[in-house]
PDB file of C-alpha atoms in Angstrom:
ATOM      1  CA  UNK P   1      63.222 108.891 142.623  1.00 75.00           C
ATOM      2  CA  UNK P   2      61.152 111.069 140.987  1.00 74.00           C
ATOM      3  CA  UNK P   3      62.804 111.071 137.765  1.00 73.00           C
ATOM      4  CA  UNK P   4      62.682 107.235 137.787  1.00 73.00           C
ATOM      5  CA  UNK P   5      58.929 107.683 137.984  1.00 76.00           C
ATOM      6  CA  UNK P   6      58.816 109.626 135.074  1.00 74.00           C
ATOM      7  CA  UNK P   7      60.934 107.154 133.079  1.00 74.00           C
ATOM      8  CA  UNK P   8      59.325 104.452 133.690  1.00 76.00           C
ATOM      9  CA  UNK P   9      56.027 106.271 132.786  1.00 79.00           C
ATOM     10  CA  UNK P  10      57.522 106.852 129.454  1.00 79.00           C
ATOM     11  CA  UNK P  11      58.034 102.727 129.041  1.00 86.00           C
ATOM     12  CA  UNK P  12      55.092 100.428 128.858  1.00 89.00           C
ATOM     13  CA  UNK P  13      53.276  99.622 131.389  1.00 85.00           C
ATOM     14  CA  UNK P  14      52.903  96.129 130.190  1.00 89.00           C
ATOM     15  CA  UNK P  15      53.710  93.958 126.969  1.00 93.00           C
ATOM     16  CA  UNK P  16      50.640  93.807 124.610  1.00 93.00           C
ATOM     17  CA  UNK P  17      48.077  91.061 124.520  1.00 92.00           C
ATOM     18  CA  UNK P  18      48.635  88.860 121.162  1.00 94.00           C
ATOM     19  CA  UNK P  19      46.661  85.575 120.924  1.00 91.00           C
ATOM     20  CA  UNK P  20      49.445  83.328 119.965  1.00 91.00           C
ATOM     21  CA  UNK P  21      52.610  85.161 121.218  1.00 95.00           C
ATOM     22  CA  UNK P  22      53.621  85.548 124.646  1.00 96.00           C
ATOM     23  CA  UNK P  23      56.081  88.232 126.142  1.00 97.00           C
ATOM     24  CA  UNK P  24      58.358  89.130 129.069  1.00 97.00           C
ATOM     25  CA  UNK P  25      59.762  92.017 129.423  1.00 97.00           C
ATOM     26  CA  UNK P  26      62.774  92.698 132.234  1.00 95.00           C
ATOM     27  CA  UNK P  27      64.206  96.452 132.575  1.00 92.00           C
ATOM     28  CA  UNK P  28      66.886  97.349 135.436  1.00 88.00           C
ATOM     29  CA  UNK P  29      68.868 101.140 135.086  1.00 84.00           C
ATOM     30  CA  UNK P  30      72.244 100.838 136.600  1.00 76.00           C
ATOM     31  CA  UNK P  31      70.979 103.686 138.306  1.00 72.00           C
ATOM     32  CA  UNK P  32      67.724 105.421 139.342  1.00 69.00           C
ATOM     33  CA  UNK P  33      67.048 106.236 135.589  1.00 71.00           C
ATOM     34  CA  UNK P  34      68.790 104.881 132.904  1.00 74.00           C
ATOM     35  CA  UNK P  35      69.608 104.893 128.892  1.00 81.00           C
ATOM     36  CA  UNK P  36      67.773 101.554 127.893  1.00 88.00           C
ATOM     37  CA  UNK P  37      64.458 101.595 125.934  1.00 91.00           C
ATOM     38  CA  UNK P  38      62.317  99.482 124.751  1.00 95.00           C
ATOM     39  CA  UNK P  39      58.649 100.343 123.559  1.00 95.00           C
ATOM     40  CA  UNK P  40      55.958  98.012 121.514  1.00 97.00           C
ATOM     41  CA  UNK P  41      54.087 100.186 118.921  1.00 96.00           C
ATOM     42  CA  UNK P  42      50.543  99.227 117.069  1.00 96.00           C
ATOM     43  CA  UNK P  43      50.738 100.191 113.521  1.00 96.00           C
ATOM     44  CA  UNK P  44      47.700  98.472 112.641  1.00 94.00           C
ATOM     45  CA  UNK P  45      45.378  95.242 113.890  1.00 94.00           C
ATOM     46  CA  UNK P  46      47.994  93.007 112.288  1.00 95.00           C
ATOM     47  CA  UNK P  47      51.344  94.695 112.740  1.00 96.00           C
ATOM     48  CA  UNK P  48      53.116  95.206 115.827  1.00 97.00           C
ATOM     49  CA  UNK P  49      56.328  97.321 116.261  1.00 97.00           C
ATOM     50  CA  UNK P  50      58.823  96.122 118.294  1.00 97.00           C
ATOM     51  CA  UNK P  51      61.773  98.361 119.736  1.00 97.00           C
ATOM     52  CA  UNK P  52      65.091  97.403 121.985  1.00 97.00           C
ATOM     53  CA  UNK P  53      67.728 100.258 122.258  1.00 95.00           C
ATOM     54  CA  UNK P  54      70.599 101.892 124.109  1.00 93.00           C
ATOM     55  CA  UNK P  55      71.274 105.631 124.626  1.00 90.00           C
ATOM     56  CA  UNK P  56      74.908 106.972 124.743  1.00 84.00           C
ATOM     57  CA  UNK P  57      75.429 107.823 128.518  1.00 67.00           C
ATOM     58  CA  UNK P  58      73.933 107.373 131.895  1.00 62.00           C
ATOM     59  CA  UNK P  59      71.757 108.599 134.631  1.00 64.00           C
ATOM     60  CA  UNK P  60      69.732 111.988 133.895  1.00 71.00           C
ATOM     61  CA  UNK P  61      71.858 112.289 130.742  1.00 71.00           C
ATOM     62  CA  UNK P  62      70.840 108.657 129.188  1.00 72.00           C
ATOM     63  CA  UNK P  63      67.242 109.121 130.291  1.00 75.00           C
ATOM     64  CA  UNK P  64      67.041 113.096 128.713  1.00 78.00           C
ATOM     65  CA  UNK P  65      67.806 111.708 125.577  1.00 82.00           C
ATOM     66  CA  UNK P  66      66.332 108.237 125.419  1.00 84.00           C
ATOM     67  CA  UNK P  67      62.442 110.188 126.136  1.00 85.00           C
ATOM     68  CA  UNK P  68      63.905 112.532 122.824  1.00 87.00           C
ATOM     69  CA  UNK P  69      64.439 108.503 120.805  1.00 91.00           C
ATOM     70  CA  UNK P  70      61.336 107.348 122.029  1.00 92.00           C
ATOM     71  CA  UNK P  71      59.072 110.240 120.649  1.00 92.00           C
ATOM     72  CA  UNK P  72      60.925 110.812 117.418  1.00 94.00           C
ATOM     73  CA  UNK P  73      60.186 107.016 117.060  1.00 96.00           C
ATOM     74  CA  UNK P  74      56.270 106.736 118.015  1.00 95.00           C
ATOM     75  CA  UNK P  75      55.782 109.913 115.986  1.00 95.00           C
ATOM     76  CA  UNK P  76      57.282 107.856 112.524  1.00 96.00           C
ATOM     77  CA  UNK P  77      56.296 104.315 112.860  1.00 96.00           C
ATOM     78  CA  UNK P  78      53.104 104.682 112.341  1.00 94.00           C
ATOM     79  CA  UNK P  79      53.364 106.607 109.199  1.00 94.00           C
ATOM     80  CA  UNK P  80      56.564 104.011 107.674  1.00 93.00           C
ATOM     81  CA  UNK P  81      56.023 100.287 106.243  1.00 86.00           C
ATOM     82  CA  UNK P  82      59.187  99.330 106.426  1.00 95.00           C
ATOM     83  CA  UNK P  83      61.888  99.118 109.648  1.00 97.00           C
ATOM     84  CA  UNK P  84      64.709 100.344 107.418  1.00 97.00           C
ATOM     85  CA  UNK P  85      63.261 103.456 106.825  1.00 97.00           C
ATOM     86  CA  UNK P  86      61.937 103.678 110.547  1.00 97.00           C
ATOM     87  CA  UNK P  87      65.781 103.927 111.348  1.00 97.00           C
ATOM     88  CA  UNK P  88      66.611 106.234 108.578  1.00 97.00           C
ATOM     89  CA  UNK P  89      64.159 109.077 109.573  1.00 96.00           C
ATOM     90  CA  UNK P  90      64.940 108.914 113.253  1.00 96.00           C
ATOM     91  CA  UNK P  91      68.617 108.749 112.452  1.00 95.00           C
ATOM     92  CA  UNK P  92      68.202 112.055 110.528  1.00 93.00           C
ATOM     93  CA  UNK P  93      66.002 113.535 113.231  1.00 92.00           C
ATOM     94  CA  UNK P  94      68.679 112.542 115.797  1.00 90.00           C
ATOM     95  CA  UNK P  95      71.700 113.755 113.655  1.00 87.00           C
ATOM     96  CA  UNK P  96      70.279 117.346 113.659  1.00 81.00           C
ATOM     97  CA  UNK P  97      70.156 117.750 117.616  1.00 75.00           C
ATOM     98  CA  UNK P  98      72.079 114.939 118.844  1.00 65.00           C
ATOM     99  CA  UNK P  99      74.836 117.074 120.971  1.00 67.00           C
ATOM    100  CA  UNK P 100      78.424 115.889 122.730  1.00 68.00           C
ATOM    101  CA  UNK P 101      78.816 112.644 121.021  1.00 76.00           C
ATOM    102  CA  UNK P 102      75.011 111.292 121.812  1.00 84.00           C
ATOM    103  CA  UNK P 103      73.703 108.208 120.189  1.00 92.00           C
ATOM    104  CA  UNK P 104      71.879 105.230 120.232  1.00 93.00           C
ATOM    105  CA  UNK P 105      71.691 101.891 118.906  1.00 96.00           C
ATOM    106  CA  UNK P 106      68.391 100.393 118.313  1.00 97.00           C
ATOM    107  CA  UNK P 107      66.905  96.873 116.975  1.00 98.00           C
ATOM    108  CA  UNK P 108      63.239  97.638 115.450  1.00 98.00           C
ATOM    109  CA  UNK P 109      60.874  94.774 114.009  1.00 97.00           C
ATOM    110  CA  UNK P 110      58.032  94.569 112.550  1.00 98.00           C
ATOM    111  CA  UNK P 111      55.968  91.726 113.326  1.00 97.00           C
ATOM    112  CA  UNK P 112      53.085  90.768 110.748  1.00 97.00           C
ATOM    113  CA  UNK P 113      50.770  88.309 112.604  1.00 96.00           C
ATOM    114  CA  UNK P 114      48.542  87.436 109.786  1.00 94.00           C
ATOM    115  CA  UNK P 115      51.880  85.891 108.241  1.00 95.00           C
ATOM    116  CA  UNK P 116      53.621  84.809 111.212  1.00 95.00           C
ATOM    117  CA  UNK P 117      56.456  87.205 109.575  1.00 97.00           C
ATOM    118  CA  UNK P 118      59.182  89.369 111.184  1.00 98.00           C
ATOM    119  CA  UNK P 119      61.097  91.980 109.588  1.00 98.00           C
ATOM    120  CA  UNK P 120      64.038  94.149 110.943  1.00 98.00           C
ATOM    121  CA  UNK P 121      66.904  96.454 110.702  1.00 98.00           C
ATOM    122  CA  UNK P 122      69.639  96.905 113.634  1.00 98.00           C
ATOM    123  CA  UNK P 123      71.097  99.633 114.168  1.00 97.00           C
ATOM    124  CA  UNK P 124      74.375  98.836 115.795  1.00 97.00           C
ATOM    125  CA  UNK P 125      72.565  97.003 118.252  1.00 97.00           C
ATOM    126  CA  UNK P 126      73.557  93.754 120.198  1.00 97.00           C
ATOM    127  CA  UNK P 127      72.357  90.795 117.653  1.00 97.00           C
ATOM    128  CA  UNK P 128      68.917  88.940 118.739  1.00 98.00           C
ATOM    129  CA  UNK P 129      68.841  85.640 119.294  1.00 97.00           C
ATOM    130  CA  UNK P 130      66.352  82.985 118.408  1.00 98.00           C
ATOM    131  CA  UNK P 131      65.746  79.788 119.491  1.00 97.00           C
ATOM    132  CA  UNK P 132      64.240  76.984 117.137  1.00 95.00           C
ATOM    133  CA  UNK P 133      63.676  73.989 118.764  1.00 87.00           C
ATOM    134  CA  UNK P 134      67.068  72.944 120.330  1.00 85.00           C
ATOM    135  CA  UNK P 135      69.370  75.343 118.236  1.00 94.00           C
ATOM    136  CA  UNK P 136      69.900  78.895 118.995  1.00 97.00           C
ATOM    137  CA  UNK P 137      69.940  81.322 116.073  1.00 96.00           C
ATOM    138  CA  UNK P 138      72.095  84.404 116.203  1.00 97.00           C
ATOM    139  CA  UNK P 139      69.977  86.750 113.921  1.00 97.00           C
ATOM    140  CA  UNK P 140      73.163  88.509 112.137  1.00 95.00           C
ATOM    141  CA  UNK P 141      72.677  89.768 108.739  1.00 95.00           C
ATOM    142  CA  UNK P 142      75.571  92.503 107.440  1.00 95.00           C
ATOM    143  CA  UNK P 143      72.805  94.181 105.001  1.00 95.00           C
ATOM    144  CA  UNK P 144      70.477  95.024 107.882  1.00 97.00           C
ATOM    145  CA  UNK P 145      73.046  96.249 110.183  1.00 97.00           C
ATOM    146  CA  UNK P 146      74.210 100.039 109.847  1.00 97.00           C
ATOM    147  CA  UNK P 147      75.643 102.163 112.363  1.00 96.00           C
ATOM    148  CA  UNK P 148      73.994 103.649 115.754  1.00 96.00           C
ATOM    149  CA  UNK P 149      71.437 106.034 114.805  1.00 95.00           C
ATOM    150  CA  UNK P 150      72.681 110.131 115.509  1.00 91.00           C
ATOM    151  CA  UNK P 151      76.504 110.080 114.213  1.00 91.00           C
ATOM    152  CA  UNK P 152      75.797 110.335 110.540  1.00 90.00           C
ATOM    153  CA  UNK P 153      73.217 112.588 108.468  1.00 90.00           C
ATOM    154  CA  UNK P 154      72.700 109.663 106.008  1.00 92.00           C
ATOM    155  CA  UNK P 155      72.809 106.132 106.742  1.00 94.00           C
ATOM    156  CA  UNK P 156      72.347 102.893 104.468  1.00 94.00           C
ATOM    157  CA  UNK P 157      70.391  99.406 105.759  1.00 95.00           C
ATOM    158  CA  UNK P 158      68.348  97.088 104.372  1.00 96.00           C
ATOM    159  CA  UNK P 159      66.299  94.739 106.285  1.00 97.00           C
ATOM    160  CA  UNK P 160      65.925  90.977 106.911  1.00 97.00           C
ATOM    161  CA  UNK P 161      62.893  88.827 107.612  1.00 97.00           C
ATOM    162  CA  UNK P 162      62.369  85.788 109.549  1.00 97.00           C
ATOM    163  CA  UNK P 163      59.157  83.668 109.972  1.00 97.00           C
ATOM    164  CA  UNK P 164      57.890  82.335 112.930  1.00 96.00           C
ATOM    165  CA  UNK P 165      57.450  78.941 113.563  1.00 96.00           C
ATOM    166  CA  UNK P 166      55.136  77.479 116.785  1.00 95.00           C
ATOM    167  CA  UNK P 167      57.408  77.335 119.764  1.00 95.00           C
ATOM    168  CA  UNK P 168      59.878  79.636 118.747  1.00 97.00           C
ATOM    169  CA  UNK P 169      61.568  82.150 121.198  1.00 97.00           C
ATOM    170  CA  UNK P 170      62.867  85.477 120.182  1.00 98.00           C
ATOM    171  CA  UNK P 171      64.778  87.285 122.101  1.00 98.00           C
ATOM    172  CA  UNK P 172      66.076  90.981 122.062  1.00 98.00           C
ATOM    173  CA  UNK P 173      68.491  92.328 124.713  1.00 97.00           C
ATOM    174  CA  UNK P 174      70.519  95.364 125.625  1.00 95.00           C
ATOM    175  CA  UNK P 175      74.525  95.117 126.180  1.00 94.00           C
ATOM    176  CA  UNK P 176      74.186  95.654 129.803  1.00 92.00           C
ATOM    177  CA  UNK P 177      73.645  91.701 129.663  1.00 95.00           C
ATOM    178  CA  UNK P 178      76.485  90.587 127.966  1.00 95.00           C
ATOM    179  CA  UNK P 179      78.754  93.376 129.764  1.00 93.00           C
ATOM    180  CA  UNK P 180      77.890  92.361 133.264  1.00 93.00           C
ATOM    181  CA  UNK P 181      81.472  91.676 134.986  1.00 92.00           C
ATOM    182  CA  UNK P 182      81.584  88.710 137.368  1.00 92.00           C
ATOM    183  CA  UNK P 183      83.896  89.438 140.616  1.00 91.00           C
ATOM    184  CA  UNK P 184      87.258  88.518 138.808  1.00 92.00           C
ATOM    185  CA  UNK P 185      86.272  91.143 135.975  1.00 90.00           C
ATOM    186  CA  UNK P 186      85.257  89.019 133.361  1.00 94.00           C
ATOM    187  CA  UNK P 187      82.443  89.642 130.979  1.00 95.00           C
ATOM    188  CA  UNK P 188      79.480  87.133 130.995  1.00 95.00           C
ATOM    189  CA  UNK P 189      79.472  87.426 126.845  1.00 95.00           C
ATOM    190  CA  UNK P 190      77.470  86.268 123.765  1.00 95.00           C
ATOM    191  CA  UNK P 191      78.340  82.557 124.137  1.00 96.00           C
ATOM    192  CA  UNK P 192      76.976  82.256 127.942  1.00 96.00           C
ATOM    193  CA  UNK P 193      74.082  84.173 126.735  1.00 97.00           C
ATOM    194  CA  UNK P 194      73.522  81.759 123.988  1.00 97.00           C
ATOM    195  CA  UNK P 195      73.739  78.631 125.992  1.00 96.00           C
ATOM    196  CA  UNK P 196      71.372  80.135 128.478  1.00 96.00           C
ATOM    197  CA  UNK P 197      68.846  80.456 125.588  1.00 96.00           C
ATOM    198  CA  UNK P 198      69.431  76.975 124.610  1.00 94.00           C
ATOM    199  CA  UNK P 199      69.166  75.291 127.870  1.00 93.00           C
ATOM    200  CA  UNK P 200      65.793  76.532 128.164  1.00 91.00           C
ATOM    201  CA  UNK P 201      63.154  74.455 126.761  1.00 87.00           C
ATOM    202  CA  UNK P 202      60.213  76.726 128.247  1.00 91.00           C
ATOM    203  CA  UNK P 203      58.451  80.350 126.419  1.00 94.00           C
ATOM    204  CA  UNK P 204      59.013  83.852 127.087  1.00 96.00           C
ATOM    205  CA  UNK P 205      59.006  83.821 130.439  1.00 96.00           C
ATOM    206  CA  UNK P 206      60.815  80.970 131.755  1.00 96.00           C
ATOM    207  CA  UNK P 207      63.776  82.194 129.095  1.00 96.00           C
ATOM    208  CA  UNK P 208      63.872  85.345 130.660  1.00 97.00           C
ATOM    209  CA  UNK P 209      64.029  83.732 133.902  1.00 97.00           C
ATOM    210  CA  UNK P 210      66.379  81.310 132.914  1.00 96.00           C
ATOM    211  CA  UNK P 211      69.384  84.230 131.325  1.00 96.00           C
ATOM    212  CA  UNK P 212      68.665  86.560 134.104  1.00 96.00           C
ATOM    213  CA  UNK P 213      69.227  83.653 136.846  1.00 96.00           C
ATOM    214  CA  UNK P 214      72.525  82.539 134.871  1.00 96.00           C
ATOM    215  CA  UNK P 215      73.423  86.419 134.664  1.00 95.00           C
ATOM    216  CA  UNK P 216      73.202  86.755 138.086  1.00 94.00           C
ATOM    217  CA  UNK P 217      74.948  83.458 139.165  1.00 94.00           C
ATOM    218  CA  UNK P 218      77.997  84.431 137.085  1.00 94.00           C
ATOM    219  CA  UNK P 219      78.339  88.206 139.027  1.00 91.00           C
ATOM    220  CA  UNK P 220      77.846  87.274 142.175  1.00 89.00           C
ATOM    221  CA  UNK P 221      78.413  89.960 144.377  1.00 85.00           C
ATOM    222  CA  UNK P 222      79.308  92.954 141.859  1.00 83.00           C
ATOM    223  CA  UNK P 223      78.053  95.885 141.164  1.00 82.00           C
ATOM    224  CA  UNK P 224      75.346  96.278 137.984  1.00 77.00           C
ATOM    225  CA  UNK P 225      77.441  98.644 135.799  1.00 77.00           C
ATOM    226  CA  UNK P 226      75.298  99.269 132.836  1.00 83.00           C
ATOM    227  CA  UNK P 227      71.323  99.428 132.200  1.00 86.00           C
ATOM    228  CA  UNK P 228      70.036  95.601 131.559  1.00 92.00           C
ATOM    229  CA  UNK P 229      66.970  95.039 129.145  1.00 94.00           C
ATOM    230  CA  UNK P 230      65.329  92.078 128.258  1.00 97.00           C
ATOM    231  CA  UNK P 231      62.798  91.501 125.517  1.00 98.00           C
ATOM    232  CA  UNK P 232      61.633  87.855 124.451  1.00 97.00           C
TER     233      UNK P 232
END
């Protein structure tokens, strides 16, 4: 219990106020503490870092080296423009101590509000999903995808950019929700996710609510195997 204080004393306590953009945030550990991160970062009155990632591991393990991803990354955003080179300077940081096959994967964005602009690299991360009116966007682009940050001295990504229109939804997530295993064994997947998204015709919140109620519906009764985060 005590360690789960201290985790989730190392999260935010809330999501940021932003005239214009609302958030929801949802974050469950499989167990008392977990591997999941997320953080939201000010790097200056009209540029807010966003982060979503997932530690290698579980319990006190997960959680020892998620606080080590979260500091090497509030020490370099503010000090790095761009998201691919975010990634590239905590990957290197990572490489050198990362021990026993840790990693993590990690989306981070940028998000310019006096342009209505995002930009962002993935770092073998679960793909986030936007939703434009009725369609639902999976946000895959091979140049900004590289591998999870900490196997590899040296990686290469780029970065994409997407701009925000008025009632779009972005949402970033941790594989916890796509991995959840109904009763039979079956995984709930990218496509449920998707439709989830696109059934929804509310904000932040309500699409939270919405994917988390169809998550649960789908389980049923079984356990929560892996840390679930949420980020629209």
């Amino acid at each position: 219990s005590l360690a789960r204080q201290i985790q989730r004393n190392l999260l935010p306590r809330d999501p940021p106020r932003v005239t214009g953009i609302d958030f929801a945030v949802h974050y469950e550990p499989a167990f008392h503490v977990g591997g999941d991160f997320y953080d939201f970062l000010w790097l200056d009155p009209n540029k807010l870092a966003l982060v979503v990632g997932d530690v290698s591991g579980k319990a006190i393990s997960g959680a020892l080296f998620m606080a080590r991803v979260t500091s090497e990354i509030r020490a370099i955003a503010p000090v790095e423009t761009w998201p691919r080179r975010v990634l590239q300077r905590v990957n290197r940081a990572l490489s050198e101590v990362a021990e026993d096959g840790m990693f993590t994967t990690a989306v981070y964005l940028v998000i310019d509000l006096a342009q209505n602009l995002v930009r962002f690299s993935n770092a073998g991360h679960t793909t986030p999903i936007l939703r434009r009116g009725g369609q639902v966007i999976p946000l895959e682009y091979v140049d900004a995808r590289t591998m999870p940050l900490g196997v590899e001295v040296k990686i290469d990504v780029d970065e994409a950019q997407v701009k925000l229109l008025p009632g779009d939804v972005l949402m970033l997530y941790t594989d916890g929700i796509i991995e959840a295993r109904s009763m039979s064994g079956e995984f709930y997947g990218q496509e449920r996710l998707q439709q989830a998204v696109g059934r929804c015709p509310g904000g932040a919140r309500a699409t939270l609510e919405a994917v988390l109620g169809d998550v649960d519906r789908f389980v049923e009764d079984a356990p929560q195997a892996d840390d679930q985060t949420v980020v629209c």
